[in-house]
PDB file of C-alpha atoms and ligand atoms in Angstrom:
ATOM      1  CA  UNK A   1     -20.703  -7.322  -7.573  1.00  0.00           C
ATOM      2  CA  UNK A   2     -17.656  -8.257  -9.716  1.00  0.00           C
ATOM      3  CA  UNK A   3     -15.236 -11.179  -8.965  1.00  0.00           C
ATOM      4  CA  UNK A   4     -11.953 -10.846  -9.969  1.00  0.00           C
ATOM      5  CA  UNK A   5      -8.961 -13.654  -8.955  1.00  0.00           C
ATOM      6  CA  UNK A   6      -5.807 -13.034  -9.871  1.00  0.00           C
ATOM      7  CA  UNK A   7      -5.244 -16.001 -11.558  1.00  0.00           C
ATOM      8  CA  UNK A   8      -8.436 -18.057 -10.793  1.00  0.00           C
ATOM      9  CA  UNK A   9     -12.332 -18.725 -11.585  1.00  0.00           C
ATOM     10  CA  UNK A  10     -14.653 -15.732 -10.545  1.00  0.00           C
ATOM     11  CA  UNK A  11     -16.152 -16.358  -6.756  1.00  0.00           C
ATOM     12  CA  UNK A  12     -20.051 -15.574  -6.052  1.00  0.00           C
ATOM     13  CA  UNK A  13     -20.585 -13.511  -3.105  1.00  0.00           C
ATOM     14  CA  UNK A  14     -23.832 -11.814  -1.746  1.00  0.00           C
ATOM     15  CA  UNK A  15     -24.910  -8.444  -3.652  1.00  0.00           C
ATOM     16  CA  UNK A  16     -23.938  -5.537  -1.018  1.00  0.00           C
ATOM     17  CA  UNK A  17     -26.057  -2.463  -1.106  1.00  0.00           C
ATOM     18  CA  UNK A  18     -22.887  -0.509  -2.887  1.00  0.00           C
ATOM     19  CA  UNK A  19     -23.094   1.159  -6.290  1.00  0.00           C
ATOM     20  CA  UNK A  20     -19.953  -0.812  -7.211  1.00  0.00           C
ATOM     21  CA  UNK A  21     -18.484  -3.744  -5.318  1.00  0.00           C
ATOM     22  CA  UNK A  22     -15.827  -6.257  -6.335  1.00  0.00           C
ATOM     23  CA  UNK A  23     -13.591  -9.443  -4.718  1.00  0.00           C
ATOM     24  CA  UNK A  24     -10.121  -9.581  -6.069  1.00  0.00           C
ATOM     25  CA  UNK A  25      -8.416 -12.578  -4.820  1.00  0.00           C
ATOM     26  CA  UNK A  26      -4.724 -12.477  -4.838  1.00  0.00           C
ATOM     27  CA  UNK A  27      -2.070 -15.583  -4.663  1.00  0.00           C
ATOM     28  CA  UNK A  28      -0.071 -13.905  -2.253  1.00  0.00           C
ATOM     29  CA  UNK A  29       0.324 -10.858   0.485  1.00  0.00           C
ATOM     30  CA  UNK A  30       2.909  -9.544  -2.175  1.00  0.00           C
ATOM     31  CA  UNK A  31       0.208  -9.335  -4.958  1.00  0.00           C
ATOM     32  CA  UNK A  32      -2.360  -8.270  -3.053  1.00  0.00           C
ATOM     33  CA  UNK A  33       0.015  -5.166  -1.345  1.00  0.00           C
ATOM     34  CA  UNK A  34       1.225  -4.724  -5.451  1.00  0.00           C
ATOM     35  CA  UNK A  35      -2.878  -4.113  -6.229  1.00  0.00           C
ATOM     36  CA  UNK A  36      -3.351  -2.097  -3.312  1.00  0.00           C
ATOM     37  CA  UNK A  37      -0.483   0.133  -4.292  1.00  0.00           C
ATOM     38  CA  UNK A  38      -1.582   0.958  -7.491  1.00  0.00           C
ATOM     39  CA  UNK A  39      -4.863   1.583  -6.779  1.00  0.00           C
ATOM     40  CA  UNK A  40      -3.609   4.003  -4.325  1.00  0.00           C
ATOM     41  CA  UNK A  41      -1.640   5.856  -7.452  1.00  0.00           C
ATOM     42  CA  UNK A  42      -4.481   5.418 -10.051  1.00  0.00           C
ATOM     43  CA  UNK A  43      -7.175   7.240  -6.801  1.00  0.00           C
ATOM     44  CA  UNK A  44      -4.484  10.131  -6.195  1.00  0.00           C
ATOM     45  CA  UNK A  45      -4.040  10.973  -9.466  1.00  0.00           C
ATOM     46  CA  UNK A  46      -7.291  10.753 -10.030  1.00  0.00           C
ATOM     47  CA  UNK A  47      -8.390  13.239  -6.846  1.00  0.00           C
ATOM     48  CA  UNK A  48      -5.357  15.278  -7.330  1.00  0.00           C
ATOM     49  CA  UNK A  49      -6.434  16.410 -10.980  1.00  0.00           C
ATOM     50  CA  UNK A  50     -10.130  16.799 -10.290  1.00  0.00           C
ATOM     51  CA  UNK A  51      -9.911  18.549  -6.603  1.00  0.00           C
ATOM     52  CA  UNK A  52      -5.601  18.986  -6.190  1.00  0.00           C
ATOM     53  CA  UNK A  53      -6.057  16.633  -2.825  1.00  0.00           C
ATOM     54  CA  UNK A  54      -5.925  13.042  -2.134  1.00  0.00           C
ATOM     55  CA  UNK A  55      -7.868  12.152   1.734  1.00  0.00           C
ATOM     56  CA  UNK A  56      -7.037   8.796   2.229  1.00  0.00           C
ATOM     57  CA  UNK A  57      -7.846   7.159   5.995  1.00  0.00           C
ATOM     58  CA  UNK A  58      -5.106   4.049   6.549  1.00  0.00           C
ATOM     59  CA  UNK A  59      -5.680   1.290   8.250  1.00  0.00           C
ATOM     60  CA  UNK A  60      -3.779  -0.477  11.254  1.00  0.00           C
ATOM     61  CA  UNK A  61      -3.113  -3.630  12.367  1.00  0.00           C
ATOM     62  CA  UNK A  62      -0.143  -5.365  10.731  1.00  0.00           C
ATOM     63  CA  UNK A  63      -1.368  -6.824   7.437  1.00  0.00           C
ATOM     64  CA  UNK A  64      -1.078  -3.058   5.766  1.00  0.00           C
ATOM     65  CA  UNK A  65       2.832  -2.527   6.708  1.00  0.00           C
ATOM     66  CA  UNK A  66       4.263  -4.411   3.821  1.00  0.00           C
ATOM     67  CA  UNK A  67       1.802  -2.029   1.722  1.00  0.00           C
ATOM     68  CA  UNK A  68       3.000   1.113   3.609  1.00  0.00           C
ATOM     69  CA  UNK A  69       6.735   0.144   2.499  1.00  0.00           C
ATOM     70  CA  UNK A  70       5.931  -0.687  -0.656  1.00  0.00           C
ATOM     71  CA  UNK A  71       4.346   2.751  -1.281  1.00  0.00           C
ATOM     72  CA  UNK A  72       7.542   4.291   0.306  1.00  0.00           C
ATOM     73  CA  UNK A  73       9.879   2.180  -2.054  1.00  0.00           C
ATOM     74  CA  UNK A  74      11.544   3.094  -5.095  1.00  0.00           C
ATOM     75  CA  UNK A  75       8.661   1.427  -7.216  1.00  0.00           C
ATOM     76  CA  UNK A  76       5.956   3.629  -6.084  1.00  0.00           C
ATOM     77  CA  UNK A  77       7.159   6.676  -3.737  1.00  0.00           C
ATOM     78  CA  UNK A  78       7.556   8.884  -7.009  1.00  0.00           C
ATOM     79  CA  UNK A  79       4.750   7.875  -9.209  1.00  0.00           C
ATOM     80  CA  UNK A  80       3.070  10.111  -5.861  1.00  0.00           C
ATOM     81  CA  UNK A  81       2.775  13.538  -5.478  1.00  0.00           C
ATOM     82  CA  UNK A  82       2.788  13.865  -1.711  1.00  0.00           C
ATOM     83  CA  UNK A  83       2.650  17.420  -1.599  1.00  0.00           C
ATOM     84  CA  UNK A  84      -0.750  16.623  -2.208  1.00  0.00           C
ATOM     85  CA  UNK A  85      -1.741  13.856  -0.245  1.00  0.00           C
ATOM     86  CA  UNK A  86      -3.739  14.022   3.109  1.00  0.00           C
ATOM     87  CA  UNK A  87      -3.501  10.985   5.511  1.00  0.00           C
ATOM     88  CA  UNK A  88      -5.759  10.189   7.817  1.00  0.00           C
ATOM     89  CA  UNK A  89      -6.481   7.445  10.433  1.00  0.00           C
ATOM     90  CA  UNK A  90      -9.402   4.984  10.157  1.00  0.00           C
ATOM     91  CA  UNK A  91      -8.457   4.040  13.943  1.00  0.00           C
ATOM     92  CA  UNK A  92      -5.955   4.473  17.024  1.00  0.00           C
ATOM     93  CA  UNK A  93      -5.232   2.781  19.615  1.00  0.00           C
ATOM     94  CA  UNK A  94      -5.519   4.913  22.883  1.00  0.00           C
ATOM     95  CA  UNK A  95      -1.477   5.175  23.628  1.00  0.00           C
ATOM     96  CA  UNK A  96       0.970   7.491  22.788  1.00  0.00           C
ATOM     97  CA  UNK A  97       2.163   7.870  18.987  1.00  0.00           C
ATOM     98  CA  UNK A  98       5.446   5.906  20.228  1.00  0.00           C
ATOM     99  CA  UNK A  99       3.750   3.011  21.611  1.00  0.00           C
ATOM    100  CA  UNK A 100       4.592  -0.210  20.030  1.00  0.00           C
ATOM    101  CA  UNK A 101       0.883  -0.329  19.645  1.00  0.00           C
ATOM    102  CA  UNK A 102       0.075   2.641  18.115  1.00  0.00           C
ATOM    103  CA  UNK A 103      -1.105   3.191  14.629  1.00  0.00           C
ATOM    104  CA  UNK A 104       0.306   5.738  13.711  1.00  0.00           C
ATOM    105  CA  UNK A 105       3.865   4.517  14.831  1.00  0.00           C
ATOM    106  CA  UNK A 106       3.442   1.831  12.580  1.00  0.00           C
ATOM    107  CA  UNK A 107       2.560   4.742   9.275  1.00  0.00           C
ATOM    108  CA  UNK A 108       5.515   6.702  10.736  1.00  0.00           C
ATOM    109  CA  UNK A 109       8.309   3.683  10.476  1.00  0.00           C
ATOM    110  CA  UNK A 110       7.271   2.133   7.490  1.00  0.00           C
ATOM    111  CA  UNK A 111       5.997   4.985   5.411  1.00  0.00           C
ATOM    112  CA  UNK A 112       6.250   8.522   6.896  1.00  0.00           C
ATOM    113  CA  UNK A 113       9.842   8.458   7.580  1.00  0.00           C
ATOM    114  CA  UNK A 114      10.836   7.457   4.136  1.00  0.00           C
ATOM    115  CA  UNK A 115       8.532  10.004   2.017  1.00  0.00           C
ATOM    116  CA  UNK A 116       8.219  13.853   1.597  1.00  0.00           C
ATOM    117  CA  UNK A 117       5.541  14.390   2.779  1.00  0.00           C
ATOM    118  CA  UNK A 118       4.183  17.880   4.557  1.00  0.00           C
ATOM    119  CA  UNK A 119       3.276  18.030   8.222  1.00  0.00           C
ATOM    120  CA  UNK A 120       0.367  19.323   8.076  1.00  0.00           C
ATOM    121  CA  UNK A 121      -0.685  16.341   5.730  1.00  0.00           C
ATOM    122  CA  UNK A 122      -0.759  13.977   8.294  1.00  0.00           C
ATOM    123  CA  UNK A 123      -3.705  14.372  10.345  1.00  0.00           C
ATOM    124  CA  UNK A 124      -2.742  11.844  13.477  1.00  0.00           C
ATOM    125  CA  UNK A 125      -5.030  10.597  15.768  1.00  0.00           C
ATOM    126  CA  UNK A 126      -3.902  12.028  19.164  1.00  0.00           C
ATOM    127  CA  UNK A 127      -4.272   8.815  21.072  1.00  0.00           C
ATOM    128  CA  UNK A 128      -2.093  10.090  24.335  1.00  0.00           C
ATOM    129  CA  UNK A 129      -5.073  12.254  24.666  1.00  0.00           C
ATOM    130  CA  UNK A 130      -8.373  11.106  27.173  1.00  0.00           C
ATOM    131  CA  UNK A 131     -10.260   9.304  24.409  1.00  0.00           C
ATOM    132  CA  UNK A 132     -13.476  11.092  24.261  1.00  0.00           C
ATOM    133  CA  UNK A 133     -11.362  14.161  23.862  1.00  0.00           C
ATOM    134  CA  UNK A 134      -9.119  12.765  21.148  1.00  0.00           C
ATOM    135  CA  UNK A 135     -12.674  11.910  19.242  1.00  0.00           C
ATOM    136  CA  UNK A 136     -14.243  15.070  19.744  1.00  0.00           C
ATOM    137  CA  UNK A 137     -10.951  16.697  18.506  1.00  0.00           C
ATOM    138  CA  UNK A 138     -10.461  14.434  15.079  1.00  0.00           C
ATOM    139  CA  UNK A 139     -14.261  15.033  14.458  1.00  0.00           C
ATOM    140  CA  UNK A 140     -13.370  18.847  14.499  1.00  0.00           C
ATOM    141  CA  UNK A 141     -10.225  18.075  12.087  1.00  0.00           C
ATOM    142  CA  UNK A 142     -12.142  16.181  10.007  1.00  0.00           C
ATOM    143  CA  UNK A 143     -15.158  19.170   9.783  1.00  0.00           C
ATOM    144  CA  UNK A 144     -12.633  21.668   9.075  1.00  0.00           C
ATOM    145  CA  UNK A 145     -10.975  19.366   6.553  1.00  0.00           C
ATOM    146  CA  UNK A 146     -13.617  18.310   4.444  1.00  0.00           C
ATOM    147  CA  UNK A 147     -15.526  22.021   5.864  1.00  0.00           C
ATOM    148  CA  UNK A 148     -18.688  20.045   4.914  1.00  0.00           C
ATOM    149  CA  UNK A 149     -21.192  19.459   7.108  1.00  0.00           C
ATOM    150  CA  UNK A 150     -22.842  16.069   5.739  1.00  0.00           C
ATOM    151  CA  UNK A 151     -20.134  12.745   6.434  1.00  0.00           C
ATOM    152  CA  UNK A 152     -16.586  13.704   4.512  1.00  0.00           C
ATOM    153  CA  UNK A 153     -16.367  12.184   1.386  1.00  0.00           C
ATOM    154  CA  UNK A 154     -12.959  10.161   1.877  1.00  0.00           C
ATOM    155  CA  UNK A 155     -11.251   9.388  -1.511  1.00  0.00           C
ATOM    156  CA  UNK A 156     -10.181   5.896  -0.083  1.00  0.00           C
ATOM    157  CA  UNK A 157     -10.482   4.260   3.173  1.00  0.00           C
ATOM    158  CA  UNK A 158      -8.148   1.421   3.729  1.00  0.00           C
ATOM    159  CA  UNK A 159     -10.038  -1.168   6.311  1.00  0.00           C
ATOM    160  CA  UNK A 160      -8.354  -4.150   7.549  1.00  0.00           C
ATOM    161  CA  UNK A 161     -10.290  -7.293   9.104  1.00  0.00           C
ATOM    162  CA  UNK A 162     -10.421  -9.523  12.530  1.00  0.00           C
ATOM    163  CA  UNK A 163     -11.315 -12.793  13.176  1.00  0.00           C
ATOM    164  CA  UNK A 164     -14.303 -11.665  14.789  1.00  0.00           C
ATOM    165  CA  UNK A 165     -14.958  -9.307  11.695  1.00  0.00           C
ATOM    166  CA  UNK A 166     -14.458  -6.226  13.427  1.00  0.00           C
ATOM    167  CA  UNK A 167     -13.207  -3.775  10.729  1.00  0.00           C
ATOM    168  CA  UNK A 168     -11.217  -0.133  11.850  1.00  0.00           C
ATOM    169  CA  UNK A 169     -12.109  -0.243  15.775  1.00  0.00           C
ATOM    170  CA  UNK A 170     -15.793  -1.141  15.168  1.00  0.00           C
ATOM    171  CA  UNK A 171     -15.563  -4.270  17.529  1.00  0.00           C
ATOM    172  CA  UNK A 172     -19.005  -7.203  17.439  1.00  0.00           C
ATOM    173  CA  UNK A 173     -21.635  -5.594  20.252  1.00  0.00           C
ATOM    174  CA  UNK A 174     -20.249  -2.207  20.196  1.00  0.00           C
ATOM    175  CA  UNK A 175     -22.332   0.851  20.664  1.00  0.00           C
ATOM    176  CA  UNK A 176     -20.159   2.492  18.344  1.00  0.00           C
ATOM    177  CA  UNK A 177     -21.696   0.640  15.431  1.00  0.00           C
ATOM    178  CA  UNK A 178     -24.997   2.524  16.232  1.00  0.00           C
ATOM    179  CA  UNK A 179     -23.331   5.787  15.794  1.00  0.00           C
ATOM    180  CA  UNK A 180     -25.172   7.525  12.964  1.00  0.00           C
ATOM    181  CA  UNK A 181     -24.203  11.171  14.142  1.00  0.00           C
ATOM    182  CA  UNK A 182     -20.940  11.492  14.861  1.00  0.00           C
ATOM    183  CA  UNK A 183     -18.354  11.044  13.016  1.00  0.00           C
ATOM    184  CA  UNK A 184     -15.315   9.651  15.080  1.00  0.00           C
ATOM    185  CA  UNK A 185     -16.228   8.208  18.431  1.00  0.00           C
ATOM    186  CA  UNK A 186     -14.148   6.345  21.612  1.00  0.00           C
ATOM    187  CA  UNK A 187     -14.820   3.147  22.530  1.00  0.00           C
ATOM    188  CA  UNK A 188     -13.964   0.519  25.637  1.00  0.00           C
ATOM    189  CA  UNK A 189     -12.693  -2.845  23.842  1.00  0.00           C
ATOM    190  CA  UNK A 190     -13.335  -5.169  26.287  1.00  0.00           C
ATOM    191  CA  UNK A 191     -12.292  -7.719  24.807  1.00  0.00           C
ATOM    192  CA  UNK A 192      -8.749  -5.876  24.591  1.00  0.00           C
ATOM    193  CA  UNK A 193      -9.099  -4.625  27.983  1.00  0.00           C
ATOM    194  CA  UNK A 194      -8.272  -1.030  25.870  1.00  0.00           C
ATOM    195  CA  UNK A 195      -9.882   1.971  24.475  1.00  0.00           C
ATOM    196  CA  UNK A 196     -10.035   3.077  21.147  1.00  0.00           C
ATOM    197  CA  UNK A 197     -10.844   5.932  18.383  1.00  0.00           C
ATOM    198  CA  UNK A 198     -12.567   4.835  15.089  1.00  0.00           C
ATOM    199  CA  UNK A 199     -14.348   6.480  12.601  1.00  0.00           C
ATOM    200  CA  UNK A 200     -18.080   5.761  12.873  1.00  0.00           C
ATOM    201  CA  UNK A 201     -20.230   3.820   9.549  1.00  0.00           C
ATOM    202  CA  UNK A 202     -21.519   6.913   8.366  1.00  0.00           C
ATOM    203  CA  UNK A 203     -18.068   8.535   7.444  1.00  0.00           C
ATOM    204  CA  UNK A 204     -16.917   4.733   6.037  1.00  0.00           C
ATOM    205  CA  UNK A 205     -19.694   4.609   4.188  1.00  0.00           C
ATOM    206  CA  UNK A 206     -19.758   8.354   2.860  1.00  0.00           C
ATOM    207  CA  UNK A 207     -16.359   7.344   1.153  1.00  0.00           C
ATOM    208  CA  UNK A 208     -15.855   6.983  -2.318  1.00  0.00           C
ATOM    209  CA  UNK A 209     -13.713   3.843  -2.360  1.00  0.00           C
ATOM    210  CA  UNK A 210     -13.383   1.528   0.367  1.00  0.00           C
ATOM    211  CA  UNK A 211     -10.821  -1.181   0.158  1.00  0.00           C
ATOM    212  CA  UNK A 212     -10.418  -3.972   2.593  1.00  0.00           C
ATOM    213  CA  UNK A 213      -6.860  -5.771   2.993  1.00  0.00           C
ATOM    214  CA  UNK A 214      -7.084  -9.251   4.085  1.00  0.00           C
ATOM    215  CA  UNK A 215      -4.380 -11.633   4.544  1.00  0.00           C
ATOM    216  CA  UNK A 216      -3.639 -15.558   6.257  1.00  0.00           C
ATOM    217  CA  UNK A 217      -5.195 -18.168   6.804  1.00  0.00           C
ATOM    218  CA  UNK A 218      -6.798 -17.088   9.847  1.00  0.00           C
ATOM    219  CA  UNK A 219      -8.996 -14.903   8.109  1.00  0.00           C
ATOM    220  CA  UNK A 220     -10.698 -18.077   6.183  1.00  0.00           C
ATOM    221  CA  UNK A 221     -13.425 -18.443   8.666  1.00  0.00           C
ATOM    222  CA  UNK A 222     -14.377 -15.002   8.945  1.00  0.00           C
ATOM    223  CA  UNK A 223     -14.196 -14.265   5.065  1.00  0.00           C
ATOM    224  CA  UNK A 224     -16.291 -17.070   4.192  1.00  0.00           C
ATOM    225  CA  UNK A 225     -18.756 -16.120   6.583  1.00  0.00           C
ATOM    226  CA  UNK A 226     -18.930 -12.524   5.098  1.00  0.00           C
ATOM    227  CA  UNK A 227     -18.758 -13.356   1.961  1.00  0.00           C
ATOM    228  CA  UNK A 228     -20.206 -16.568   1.101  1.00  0.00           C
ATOM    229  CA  UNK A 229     -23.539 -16.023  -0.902  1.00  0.00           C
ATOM    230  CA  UNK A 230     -26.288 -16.778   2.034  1.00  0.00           C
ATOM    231  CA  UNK A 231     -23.665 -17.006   4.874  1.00  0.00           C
ATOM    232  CA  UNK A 232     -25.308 -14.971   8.280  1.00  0.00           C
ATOM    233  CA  UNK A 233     -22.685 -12.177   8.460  1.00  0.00           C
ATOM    234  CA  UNK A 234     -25.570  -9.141   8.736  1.00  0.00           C
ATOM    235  CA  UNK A 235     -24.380  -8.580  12.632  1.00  0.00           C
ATOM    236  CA  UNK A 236     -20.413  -8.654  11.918  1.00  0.00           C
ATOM    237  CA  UNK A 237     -19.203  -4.511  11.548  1.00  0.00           C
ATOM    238  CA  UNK A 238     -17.111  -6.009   8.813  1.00  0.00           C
ATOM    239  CA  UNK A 239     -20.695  -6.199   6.742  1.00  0.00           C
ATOM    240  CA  UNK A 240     -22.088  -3.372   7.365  1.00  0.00           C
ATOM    241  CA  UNK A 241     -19.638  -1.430   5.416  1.00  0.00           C
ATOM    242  CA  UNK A 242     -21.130  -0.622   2.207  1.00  0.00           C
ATOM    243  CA  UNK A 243     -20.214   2.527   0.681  1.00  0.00           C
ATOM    244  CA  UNK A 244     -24.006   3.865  -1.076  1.00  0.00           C
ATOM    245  CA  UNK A 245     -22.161   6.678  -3.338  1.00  0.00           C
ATOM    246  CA  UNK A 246     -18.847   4.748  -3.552  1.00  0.00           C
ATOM    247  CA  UNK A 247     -17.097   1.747  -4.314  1.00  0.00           C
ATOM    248  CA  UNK A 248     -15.910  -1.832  -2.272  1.00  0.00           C
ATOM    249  CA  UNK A 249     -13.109  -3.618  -3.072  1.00  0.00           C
ATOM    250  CA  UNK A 250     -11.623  -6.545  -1.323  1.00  0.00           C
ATOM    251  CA  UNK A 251      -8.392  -7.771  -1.756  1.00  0.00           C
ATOM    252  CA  UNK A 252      -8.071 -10.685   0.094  1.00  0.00           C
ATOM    253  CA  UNK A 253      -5.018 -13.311  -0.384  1.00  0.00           C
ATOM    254  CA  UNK A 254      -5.393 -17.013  -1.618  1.00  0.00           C
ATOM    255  CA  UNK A 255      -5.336 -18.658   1.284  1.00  0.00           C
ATOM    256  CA  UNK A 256      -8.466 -16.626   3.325  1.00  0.00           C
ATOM    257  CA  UNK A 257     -10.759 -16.885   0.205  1.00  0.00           C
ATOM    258  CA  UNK A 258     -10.124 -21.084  -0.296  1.00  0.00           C
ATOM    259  CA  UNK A 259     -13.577 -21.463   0.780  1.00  0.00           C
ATOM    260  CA  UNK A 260     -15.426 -18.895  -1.166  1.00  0.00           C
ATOM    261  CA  UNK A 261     -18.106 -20.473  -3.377  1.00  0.00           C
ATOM    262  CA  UNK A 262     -16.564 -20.074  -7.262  1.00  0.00           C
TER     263      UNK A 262
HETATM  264  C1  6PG B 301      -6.350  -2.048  14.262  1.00  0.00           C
HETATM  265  C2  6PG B 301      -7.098  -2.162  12.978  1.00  0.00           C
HETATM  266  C3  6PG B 301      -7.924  -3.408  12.968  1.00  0.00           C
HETATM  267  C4  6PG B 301      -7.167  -4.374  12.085  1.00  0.00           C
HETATM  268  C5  6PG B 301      -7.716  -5.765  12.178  1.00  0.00           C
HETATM  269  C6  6PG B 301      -6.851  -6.722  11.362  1.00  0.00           C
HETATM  270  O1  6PG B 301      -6.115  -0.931  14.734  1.00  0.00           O
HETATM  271  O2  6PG B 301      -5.920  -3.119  14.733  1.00  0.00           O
HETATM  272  O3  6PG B 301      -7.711  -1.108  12.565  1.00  0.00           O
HETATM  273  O4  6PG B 301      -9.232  -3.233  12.482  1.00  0.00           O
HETATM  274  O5  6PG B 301      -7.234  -3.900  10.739  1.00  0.00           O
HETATM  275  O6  6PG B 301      -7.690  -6.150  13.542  1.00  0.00           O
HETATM  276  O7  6PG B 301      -5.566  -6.698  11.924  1.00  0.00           O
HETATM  277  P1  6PG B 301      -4.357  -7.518  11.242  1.00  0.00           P
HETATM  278  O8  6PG B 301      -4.071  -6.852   9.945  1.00  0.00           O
HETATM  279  O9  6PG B 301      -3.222  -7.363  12.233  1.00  0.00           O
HETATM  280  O10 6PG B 301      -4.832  -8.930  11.074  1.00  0.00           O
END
């Protein structure tokens, strides 16, 4: 594991299982969407030259907006050959694609509406559908997609992180995290009194870069615990993401990571 800060001392977290994994503490939300951004250039270029696609699974929630707009913006939306780019969902909410709540309303406003990108690139979620439906019907996508029958190798997976160190819609106590078969499943959120799509560990971990985005000051708890060398994190979904044949990065801001051991 490497440590990176921004602009501070190197932090020592626990070893994941991951061929590659790495901490980049940022000062800010704006640095840490700036790092994110170019990593997404430097991983489509990359998977553009070697295979002429870039799959790349987004994340919800609200901390990745400011990222999606910055990749629309005149700083980044050329340096990207969206012709060539393939964007997929890590999660949905179950509501329709113009529901304040939905996922993929959130890609649409602050990224999809402002880039050139082909329709058949964007492989959406269809949460209006019944959810074990809409699962069964992304895990098809995905087969024909990647036409591979082991997990899909994803070139990056965007994850974001709650409180309760859910990650994607992989909740504390869910069967969902037991999934090793499928590849996208549904799932009641109790908590949320709502169902859900998410893709299942296996196809997380199949990917070749994961990257998780985490922002505020109410994610200091919940980062320390994951991350602190001999914190008890092993049951939060957030931890169990480690990538065998790919790399982890997380970018986490300043002011979540104050209480990571240095
Ligand atoms: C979702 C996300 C979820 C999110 C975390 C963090 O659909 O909500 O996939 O896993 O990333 O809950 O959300 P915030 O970025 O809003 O804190």
């Amino acid at each position: 594991m490497t440590r990176r800060r921004c602009a501070a001392p190197p932090i020592t977290p626990p070893l994941f299982p991951v061929s590659e994994s790495e901490i980049i503490v940022c000062q800010d939300a704006g640095e840490l969407n700036r790092k994110a951004a170019e990593q997404f250039v430097a991983l489509a270029r990359k998977a553009q030259a070697a295979n002429g696609r870039f799959a790349v699974a987004l994340s919800g929630g609200s901390t990745p907006k400011a990222l999606y707009a910055l990749l629309a913006s005149e700083s980044y939306r050329d340096r990207i050959d969206w012709r060539r780019v393939h964007l997929f969902w890590g999660d949905e909410r179950c509501v329709p694609p113009d529901h304040p709540e939905s996922n993929f309303r959130l890609v649409h406003e602050s990224l999809l509406s402002r880039v050139e990108i082909p329709a058949e690139n964007i492989h959406r979620m269809r949460g209006e559908k019944d959810p074990e439906t809409a699962a069964a019907d992304y895990e098809e996508e995905l087969r024909k997609f990647f036409s591979s029958s082991d997990a899909p190798r994803f070139d990056l997976i965007f994850l974001g992180l709650g409180e309760d160190g859910h990650t994607a819609s992989l909740f504390p106590g869910s069967a969902a995290l037991e999934e090793k078969r499928r590849w996208v499943v549904s799932a009641y959120v109790a908590r949320l009194k709502a169902y859900r799509l998410t893709l299942t560990l296996p196809v997380i971990n199949a990917a070749a870069q994961v990257t998780f985005l985490v922002s505020g000051e109410s994610k200091r708890a919940v980062v320390t615990q994951l991350l602190s060398a001999g914190a008890a994190s092993a049951n939060l979904p957030a931890a169990k993401v480690s990538p065998a044949g790919g790399k982890l990065t997380w970018l986490i801001t300043a002011d979540a990571a104050q209480d990571l051991h240095r």
